[in-house]
PDB file of C-alpha atoms in Angstrom:
ATOM      1  CA  MET E 985     111.492 100.927  75.416  1.00 82.00           C
ATOM      2  CA  LEU E 986     112.976 103.611  77.657  1.00 88.00           C
ATOM      3  CA  LEU E 987     113.935 102.675  81.178  1.00 92.00           C
ATOM      4  CA  ILE E 988     113.243 105.611  83.484  1.00 95.00           C
ATOM      5  CA  ARG E 989     114.562 105.722  87.036  1.00 96.00           C
ATOM      6  CA  CYS E 990     111.766 106.736  89.414  1.00 96.00           C
ATOM      7  CA  PRO E 991     113.366 108.735  92.256  1.00 96.00           C
ATOM      8  CA  VAL E 992     110.540 107.702  94.614  1.00 95.00           C
ATOM      9  CA  CYS E 993     110.624 103.959  93.901  1.00 95.00           C
ATOM     10  CA  ALA E 994     114.438 104.095  93.433  1.00 93.00           C
ATOM     11  CA  MET E 995     114.141 101.585  90.576  1.00 93.00           C
ATOM     12  CA  ASP E 996     114.563 101.657  86.813  1.00 94.00           C
ATOM     13  CA  ARG E 997     111.065 101.229  85.473  1.00 95.00           C
ATOM     14  CA  PRO E 998     109.667 100.776  81.949  1.00 95.00           C
ATOM     15  CA  GLU E 999     108.384 103.753  80.027  1.00 94.00           C
ATOM     16  CA  LEU E1000     104.879 102.179  79.843  1.00 95.00           C
ATOM     17  CA  GLU E1001     104.314 102.984  83.523  1.00 96.00           C
ATOM     18  CA  PHE E1002     104.857 106.728  83.057  1.00 97.00           C
ATOM     19  CA  ARG E1003     102.998 109.740  81.724  1.00 96.00           C
ATOM     20  CA  HIS E1004     104.673 112.864  80.427  1.00 95.00           C
ATOM     21  CA  ALA E1005     103.406 116.003  82.173  1.00 95.00           C
ATOM     22  CA  GLY E1006     104.977 118.957  80.370  1.00 94.00           C
ATOM     23  CA  GLN E1007     107.807 121.351  80.994  1.00 96.00           C
ATOM     24  CA  ALA E1008     109.225 121.518  84.525  1.00 96.00           C
ATOM     25  CA  HIS E1009     110.147 124.587  86.550  1.00 95.00           C
ATOM     26  CA  VAL E1010     107.364 126.789  85.126  1.00 94.00           C
ATOM     27  CA  ALA E1011     106.853 129.281  87.950  1.00 92.00           C
ATOM     28  CA  ARG E1012     103.374 130.704  88.513  1.00 94.00           C
ATOM     29  CA  PRO E1013     103.526 134.496  88.903  1.00 94.00           C
ATOM     30  CA  ALA E1014     103.475 135.320  92.601  1.00 93.00           C
ATOM     31  CA  ASP E1015     100.780 137.978  92.129  1.00 94.00           C
ATOM     32  CA  PRO E1016      98.586 137.053  89.112  1.00 93.00           C
ATOM     33  CA  GLY E1017      96.652 140.316  89.430  1.00 92.00           C
ATOM     34  CA  ALA E1018      99.788 142.343  88.809  1.00 94.00           C
ATOM     35  CA  VAL E1019     100.841 140.742  85.494  1.00 95.00           C
ATOM     36  CA  ASP E1020      99.452 141.881  82.134  1.00 95.00           C
ATOM     37  CA  ASP E1021      97.598 139.627  79.710  1.00 95.00           C
ATOM     38  CA  ALA E1022     100.650 138.908  77.585  1.00 95.00           C
ATOM     39  CA  ALA E1023     102.706 137.776  80.559  1.00 94.00           C
ATOM     40  CA  TRP E1024      99.829 135.634  81.862  1.00 95.00           C
ATOM     41  CA  ALA E1025      99.306 134.061  78.434  1.00 95.00           C
ATOM     42  CA  ALA E1026     103.031 133.349  78.258  1.00 95.00           C
ATOM     43  CA  TYR E1027     102.860 131.638  81.651  1.00 95.00           C
ATOM     44  CA  LEU E1028      99.863 129.565  80.580  1.00 95.00           C
ATOM     45  CA  TYR E1029     100.751 128.638  77.014  1.00 96.00           C
ATOM     46  CA  LEU E1030     104.295 129.405  75.939  1.00 95.00           C
ATOM     47  CA  ARG E1031     106.772 126.567  76.426  1.00 95.00           C
ATOM     48  CA  ASP E1032     110.360 126.079  75.376  1.00 93.00           C
ATOM     49  CA  ASN E1033     111.061 123.711  72.505  1.00 93.00           C
ATOM     50  CA  PRO E1034     114.841 123.424  72.407  1.00 94.00           C
ATOM     51  CA  LYS E1035     117.018 120.976  70.543  1.00 96.00           C
ATOM     52  CA  GLY E1036     118.991 119.560  73.447  1.00 94.00           C
ATOM     53  CA  VAL E1037     118.434 118.911  77.122  1.00 95.00           C
ATOM     54  CA  VAL E1038     115.005 119.745  78.533  1.00 95.00           C
ATOM     55  CA  ALA E1039     113.665 119.500  82.084  1.00 96.00           C
ATOM     56  CA  GLU E1040     110.268 117.806  82.103  1.00 96.00           C
ATOM     57  CA  ARG E1041     107.698 116.670  84.617  1.00 97.00           C
ATOM     58  CA  TRP E1042     106.840 113.002  84.527  1.00 97.00           C
ATOM     59  CA  ARG E1043     104.367 111.007  86.563  1.00 97.00           C
ATOM     60  CA  HIS E1044     104.836 107.384  87.586  1.00 97.00           C
ATOM     61  CA  VAL E1045     101.130 106.848  87.054  1.00 96.00           C
ATOM     62  CA  HIS E1046     101.163 103.015  87.026  1.00 96.00           C
ATOM     63  CA  GLY E1047     103.624 102.830  89.921  1.00 95.00           C
ATOM     64  CA  CYS E1048     103.913 105.038  92.960  1.00 95.00           C
ATOM     65  CA  GLY E1049     101.683 107.658  91.300  1.00 95.00           C
ATOM     66  CA  ARG E1050     104.049 110.519  92.101  1.00 96.00           C
ATOM     67  CA  PHE E1051     105.327 113.377  89.951  1.00 97.00           C
ATOM     68  CA  PHE E1052     109.049 113.932  89.502  1.00 97.00           C
ATOM     69  CA  ASN E1053     111.334 115.787  87.098  1.00 97.00           C
ATOM     70  CA  ALA E1054     113.599 114.376  84.415  1.00 96.00           C
ATOM     71  CA  LEU E1055     116.306 115.806  82.199  1.00 96.00           C
ATOM     72  CA  ARG E1056     115.875 114.417  78.688  1.00 95.00           C
ATOM     73  CA  HIS E1057     117.815 115.092  75.505  1.00 95.00           C
ATOM     74  CA  THR E1058     115.323 115.791  72.715  1.00 95.00           C
ATOM     75  CA  VAL E1059     117.596 114.459  69.964  1.00 95.00           C
ATOM     76  CA  SER E1060     118.811 111.182  71.479  1.00 94.00           C
ATOM     77  CA  ASP E1061     115.689 110.725  73.694  1.00 93.00           C
ATOM     78  CA  ARG E1062     118.126 109.747  76.447  1.00 93.00           C
ATOM     79  CA  ILE E1063     117.027 110.428  80.038  1.00 94.00           C
ATOM     80  CA  LEU E1064     120.097 111.999  81.660  1.00 94.00           C
ATOM     81  CA  ALA E1065     118.834 112.367  85.233  1.00 95.00           C
ATOM     82  CA  THR E1066     115.680 112.162  87.301  1.00 96.00           C
ATOM     83  CA  TYR E1067     115.139 114.083  90.519  1.00 96.00           C
ATOM     84  CA  PRO E1068     112.288 114.746  92.952  1.00 95.00           C
ATOM     85  CA  ALA E1069     109.679 117.392  92.253  1.00 93.00           C
ATOM     86  CA  GLY E1070     110.629 120.574  94.066  1.00 91.00           C
ATOM     87  CA  ALA E1071     114.377 119.988  93.786  1.00 93.00           C
ATOM     88  CA  SER E1072     116.460 122.331  91.663  1.00 93.00           C
ATOM     89  CA  ARG E1073     117.681 121.228  88.245  1.00 93.00           C
ATOM     90  CA  PRO E1074     120.923 119.228  88.514  1.00 93.00           C
ATOM     91  CA  GLU E1075     123.945 120.000  86.362  1.00 88.00           C
ATOM     92  CA  VAL E1076     124.659 117.205  83.896  1.00 82.00           C
ATOM     93  CA  ALA E1077     126.797 117.011  80.806  1.00 73.00           C
ATOM     94  CA  PRO E1078     124.562 116.406  77.760  1.00 66.00           C
TER      95      PRO E1078
ATOM     96  CA  MET X 435     103.796  74.823  85.617  1.00 66.00           C
ATOM     97  CA  ALA X 436     101.914  77.753  87.048  1.00 82.00           C
ATOM     98  CA  ASP X 437      98.543  77.729  88.791  1.00 88.00           C
ATOM     99  CA  LEU X 438      96.281  80.769  88.988  1.00 91.00           C
ATOM    100  CA  THR X 439      93.812  80.622  91.873  1.00 92.00           C
ATOM    101  CA  PRO X 440      91.631  83.240  93.571  1.00 92.00           C
ATOM    102  CA  ALA X 441      93.134  84.575  96.801  1.00 91.00           C
ATOM    103  CA  ASP X 442      91.146  84.746 100.012  1.00 84.00           C
ATOM    104  CA  PRO X 443      88.429  87.395  99.556  1.00 87.00           C
ATOM    105  CA  GLY X 444      89.450  89.154 102.739  1.00 89.00           C
ATOM    106  CA  PRO X 445      89.074  92.840 103.599  1.00 94.00           C
ATOM    107  CA  ARG X 446      91.144  95.396 101.702  1.00 94.00           C
ATOM    108  CA  HIS X 447      91.945  98.932 102.750  1.00 95.00           C
ATOM    109  CA  ILE X 448      94.030 101.790 101.427  1.00 95.00           C
ATOM    110  CA  LEU X 449      96.044 103.598 104.124  1.00 96.00           C
ATOM    111  CA  ARG X 450      97.096 107.178 103.370  1.00 96.00           C
ATOM    112  CA  GLY X 451      99.348 109.389 105.455  1.00 94.00           C
ATOM    113  CA  PRO X 452     102.840 109.496 106.977  1.00 94.00           C
ATOM    114  CA  ALA X 453     102.435 105.965 108.373  1.00 91.00           C
ATOM    115  CA  GLY X 454     105.791 104.461 107.323  1.00 91.00           C
ATOM    116  CA  GLY X 455     107.394 102.635 110.242  1.00 91.00           C
ATOM    117  CA  ALA X 456     104.212 102.644 112.335  1.00 91.00           C
ATOM    118  CA  ALA X 457     103.087  99.471 114.100  1.00 91.00           C
ATOM    119  CA  LEU X 458      99.727  98.271 112.852  1.00 91.00           C
ATOM    120  CA  GLY X 459      97.925  95.028 113.672  1.00 86.00           C
ATOM    121  CA  GLY X 460     101.065  93.069 114.533  1.00 88.00           C
ATOM    122  CA  LEU X 461     103.241  94.289 111.671  1.00 93.00           C
ATOM    123  CA  ILE X 462     105.313  97.349 110.841  1.00 94.00           C
ATOM    124  CA  VAL X 463     104.080  99.466 107.926  1.00 95.00           C
ATOM    125  CA  PRO X 464     107.024  99.328 105.479  1.00 96.00           C
ATOM    126  CA  ASP X 465     108.707 102.643 104.786  1.00 93.00           C
ATOM    127  CA  GLN X 466     111.112 101.263 102.181  1.00 95.00           C
ATOM    128  CA  PRO X 467     109.878 101.686  98.588  1.00 96.00           C
ATOM    129  CA  CYS X 468     108.236  98.646  96.966  1.00 96.00           C
ATOM    130  CA  ARG X 469     108.386  96.444 100.070  1.00 96.00           C
ATOM    131  CA  ALA X 470     105.630  94.390 101.665  1.00 97.00           C
ATOM    132  CA  ALA X 471     105.257  93.331 105.296  1.00 96.00           C
ATOM    133  CA  GLU X 472     103.322  90.183 106.151  1.00 94.00           C
ATOM    134  CA  ALA X 473     102.161  88.835 109.516  1.00 93.00           C
ATOM    135  CA  GLY X 474      99.817  85.845 109.502  1.00 89.00           C
ATOM    136  CA  PRO X 475      96.740  86.687 107.419  1.00 90.00           C
ATOM    137  CA  ARG X 476      97.562  90.402 107.333  1.00 94.00           C
ATOM    138  CA  ALA X 477      99.836  92.262 104.960  1.00 95.00           C
ATOM    139  CA  ALA X 478     100.797  95.869 104.235  1.00 96.00           C
ATOM    140  CA  LEU X 479     102.028  96.640 100.724  1.00 97.00           C
ATOM    141  CA  TRP X 480     103.917  99.862  99.927  1.00 97.00           C
ATOM    142  CA  LEU X 481     102.295 101.561  96.921  1.00 97.00           C
ATOM    143  CA  GLY X 482     103.627 105.106  97.328  1.00 95.00           C
ATOM    144  CA  PRO X 483     105.478 107.223  99.888  1.00 95.00           C
ATOM    145  CA  ASP X 484     102.206 107.869 101.744  1.00 94.00           C
ATOM    146  CA  GLU X 485     100.057 105.041 100.399  1.00 96.00           C
ATOM    147  CA  TRP X 486      99.742 101.391 101.404  1.00 96.00           C
ATOM    148  CA  LEU X 487      97.407  98.541 100.519  1.00 96.00           C
ATOM    149  CA  LEU X 488      96.310  96.645 103.631  1.00 96.00           C
ATOM    150  CA  LEU X 489      95.131  93.062 103.133  1.00 95.00           C
ATOM    151  CA  GLY X 490      93.269  91.070 105.749  1.00 93.00           C
ATOM    152  CA  PHE X 491      92.676  93.808 108.335  1.00 92.00           C
ATOM    153  CA  ALA X 492      89.135  93.392 109.673  1.00 89.00           C
ATOM    154  CA  ALA X 493      89.423  96.741 111.483  1.00 85.00           C
ATOM    155  CA  VAL X 494      92.226  99.274 111.272  1.00 87.00           C
ATOM    156  CA  GLU X 495      93.119 101.220 114.413  1.00 85.00           C
ATOM    157  CA  THR X 496      95.239 104.109 113.191  1.00 89.00           C
ATOM    158  CA  PRO X 497      95.200 107.914 113.207  1.00 90.00           C
ATOM    159  CA  PHE X 498      95.763 107.925 109.427  1.00 93.00           C
ATOM    160  CA  ALA X 499      93.212 107.923 106.616  1.00 94.00           C
ATOM    161  CA  VAL X 500      91.824 104.493 105.804  1.00 95.00           C
ATOM    162  CA  VAL X 501      89.396 103.709 102.991  1.00 94.00           C
ATOM    163  CA  ASP X 502      87.736 100.332 102.511  1.00 94.00           C
ATOM    164  CA  VAL X 503      88.428  99.245  98.918  1.00 93.00           C
ATOM    165  CA  GLY X 504      87.228  95.656  99.307  1.00 92.00           C
ATOM    166  CA  HIS X 505      84.566  96.249  96.637  1.00 92.00           C
ATOM    167  CA  ARG X 506      87.135  97.460  94.117  1.00 92.00           C
ATOM    168  CA  SER X 507      89.669  94.746  93.505  1.00 91.00           C
ATOM    169  CA  LEU X 508      90.167  91.000  93.458  1.00 93.00           C
ATOM    170  CA  GLY X 509      93.252  89.053  94.455  1.00 95.00           C
ATOM    171  CA  PHE X 510      94.796  86.112  92.651  1.00 96.00           C
ATOM    172  CA  ARG X 511      97.624  83.784  93.524  1.00 95.00           C
ATOM    173  CA  LEU X 512      99.972  82.565  90.856  1.00 95.00           C
ATOM    174  CA  ALA X 513     102.314  79.781  91.932  1.00 94.00           C
ATOM    175  CA  GLY X 514     104.648  77.404  90.194  1.00 93.00           C
ATOM    176  CA  PRO X 515     108.222  77.192  88.945  1.00 92.00           C
ATOM    177  CA  ARG X 516     107.340  78.956  85.678  1.00 93.00           C
ATOM    178  CA  ALA X 517     105.156  81.661  87.250  1.00 94.00           C
ATOM    179  CA  ALA X 518     107.719  84.433  86.706  1.00 94.00           C
ATOM    180  CA  GLU X 519     108.110  83.412  83.070  1.00 94.00           C
ATOM    181  CA  LEU X 520     104.332  83.523  82.660  1.00 94.00           C
ATOM    182  CA  LEU X 521     104.090  86.970  84.276  1.00 95.00           C
ATOM    183  CA  ALA X 522     106.903  88.269  82.112  1.00 95.00           C
ATOM    184  CA  GLY X 523     104.575  87.730  79.153  1.00 94.00           C
ATOM    185  CA  GLY X 524     102.510  90.708  80.337  1.00 95.00           C
ATOM    186  CA  VAL X 525     104.539  92.651  82.886  1.00 96.00           C
ATOM    187  CA  PRO X 526     107.313  94.917  81.537  1.00 95.00           C
ATOM    188  CA  LEU X 527     109.389  94.744  84.742  1.00 95.00           C
ATOM    189  CA  ASP X 528     112.516  92.663  85.333  1.00 94.00           C
ATOM    190  CA  LEU X 529     111.135  89.809  87.459  1.00 95.00           C
ATOM    191  CA  SER X 530     114.429  88.023  88.096  1.00 95.00           C
ATOM    192  CA  PRO X 531     115.066  87.265  91.794  1.00 95.00           C
ATOM    193  CA  ALA X 532     117.945  89.775  91.823  1.00 95.00           C
ATOM    194  CA  ALA X 533     115.856  92.672  90.508  1.00 94.00           C
ATOM    195  CA  PHE X 534     112.540  91.680  92.120  1.00 96.00           C
ATOM    196  CA  PRO X 535     113.406  89.780  95.333  1.00 96.00           C
ATOM    197  CA  VAL X 536     110.922  88.056  97.626  1.00 97.00           C
ATOM    198  CA  GLY X 537     108.900  90.656  99.526  1.00 96.00           C
ATOM    199  CA  THR X 538     108.877  93.184  96.684  1.00 97.00           C
ATOM    200  CA  CYS X 539     105.521  94.657  95.724  1.00 97.00           C
ATOM    201  CA  THR X 540     104.594  97.359  93.270  1.00 97.00           C
ATOM    202  CA  ARG X 541     101.818  98.748  91.181  1.00 96.00           C
ATOM    203  CA  THR X 542     102.528  98.030  87.536  1.00 96.00           C
ATOM    204  CA  ILE X 543     100.704  96.997  84.383  1.00 96.00           C
ATOM    205  CA  PHE X 544      99.831  93.596  82.951  1.00 96.00           C
ATOM    206  CA  GLU X 545      99.175  94.050  79.237  1.00 94.00           C
ATOM    207  CA  LYS X 546      96.463  96.778  79.406  1.00 94.00           C
ATOM    208  CA  ALA X 547      95.408  96.255  83.024  1.00 96.00           C
ATOM    209  CA  GLU X 548      96.863  97.985  86.067  1.00 96.00           C
ATOM    210  CA  ILE X 549      97.763  95.483  88.776  1.00 97.00           C
ATOM    211  CA  VAL X 550      99.517  95.330  92.127  1.00 97.00           C
ATOM    212  CA  LEU X 551     102.175  92.632  91.929  1.00 97.00           C
ATOM    213  CA  TRP X 552     103.677  91.113  95.078  1.00 97.00           C
ATOM    214  CA  ARG X 553     106.306  88.382  95.185  1.00 97.00           C
ATOM    215  CA  ARG X 554     105.491  86.352  98.310  1.00 96.00           C
ATOM    216  CA  ALA X 555     108.038  83.612  97.656  1.00 95.00           C
ATOM    217  CA  GLU X 556     110.496  82.672  94.955  1.00 94.00           C
ATOM    218  CA  ALA X 557     107.731  81.024  92.910  1.00 94.00           C
ATOM    219  CA  ALA X 558     104.550  82.411  94.528  1.00 95.00           C
ATOM    220  CA  TRP X 559     102.952  85.678  93.501  1.00 96.00           C
ATOM    221  CA  HIS X 560      99.947  87.715  94.593  1.00 97.00           C
ATOM    222  CA  ILE X 561      98.149  89.838  92.000  1.00 97.00           C
ATOM    223  CA  GLU X 562      95.567  92.501  92.846  1.00 96.00           C
ATOM    224  CA  VAL X 563      93.475  93.652  89.941  1.00 96.00           C
ATOM    225  CA  ALA X 564      90.434  95.867  89.543  1.00 95.00           C
ATOM    226  CA  ARG X 565      87.295  93.710  89.614  1.00 94.00           C
ATOM    227  CA  SER X 566      86.226  94.639  86.087  1.00 96.00           C
ATOM    228  CA  PHE X 567      89.673  93.714  84.717  1.00 96.00           C
ATOM    229  CA  ALA X 568      89.729  90.270  86.347  1.00 95.00           C
ATOM    230  CA  PRO X 569      88.278  88.342  83.356  1.00 96.00           C
ATOM    231  CA  TYR X 570      90.742  90.116  81.071  1.00 96.00           C
ATOM    232  CA  LEU X 571      93.657  89.231  83.363  1.00 96.00           C
ATOM    233  CA  CYS X 572      92.641  85.575  83.611  1.00 94.00           C
ATOM    234  CA  ASP X 573      92.109  85.283  79.849  1.00 95.00           C
ATOM    235  CA  MET X 574      95.467  86.913  79.094  1.00 95.00           C
ATOM    236  CA  ILE X 575      97.281  84.655  81.563  1.00 94.00           C
ATOM    237  CA  ALA X 576      95.614  81.624  79.978  1.00 93.00           C
ATOM    238  CA  ALA X 577      96.595  82.839  76.507  1.00 94.00           C
ATOM    239  CA  ILE X 578     100.205  83.499  77.504  1.00 94.00           C
ATOM    240  CA  ALA X 579     100.387  80.099  79.186  1.00 93.00           C
ATOM    241  CA  ALA X 580      99.011  78.366  76.108  1.00 92.00           C
ATOM    242  CA  ALA X 581     101.333  80.242  73.743  1.00 93.00           C
ATOM    243  CA  ASN X 582     104.409  79.321  75.788  1.00 90.00           C
ATOM    244  CA  GLY X 583     103.472  75.781  76.713  1.00 89.00           C
ATOM    245  CA  ILE X 584     103.083  76.541  80.422  1.00 88.00           C
ATOM    246  CA  GLY X 585     100.523  74.156  81.842  1.00 74.00           C
ATOM    247  CA  GLY X 586      98.393  74.590  84.923  1.00 61.00           C
ATOM    248  CA  GLN X 587      94.890  75.375  86.017  1.00 53.00           C
ATOM    249  CA  GLU X 588      93.769  78.751  84.766  1.00 46.00           C
ATOM    250  CA  ARG X 589      90.415  79.929  85.986  1.00 43.00           C
TER     251      ARG X 589
END
């Protein structure tokens, strides 16, 4: 079982308490009326799928209930860092 | 040995808002994560950065949002020298005194049921569970106790 550090609870908590919530740092277009259909569809549906480190949203649903971001390596499944929602992505060595 | 008994069916409220550090009914609302404050029959349990479970408050005088959830959940007390061992059969957290010291509380899961777990003393625990999950919780605790040879009165 993965142990994931919740930045709100400041504790390492078991994976069972968490829900994955998709890619992090997906910015909504500031003026949705000004973007064309392709750009809007890309915002809604297109997500990265890299082999390597990804930034993801997670929710501590059976704990404090709060969303936060995590850097996870998609090959090793190792969580490299967790940080509060709204913070910028930290630099970590994979 | 570990005994599971129903806790006092007192009032329960959820407090929402930036209330950490505020004085409320003779205690200070904890602003440290996963900490509980207790004063006589009343207690405030940190559940989230703007969310607390209040136990035993007949009336709550506060400018923050308060919702009566007394209909929603039931409390149980689990006490005995092997209580932590029994809980570890269903709770995935590290319940050693170093990792989960007295006064720690948190929402977590017990098998398939979401619970609020609060360590009131070294060998005394308080469990809040949704009313409809209470029979499941009691049956699972009885099963874990039987499987591990932990005696006691399970109800």
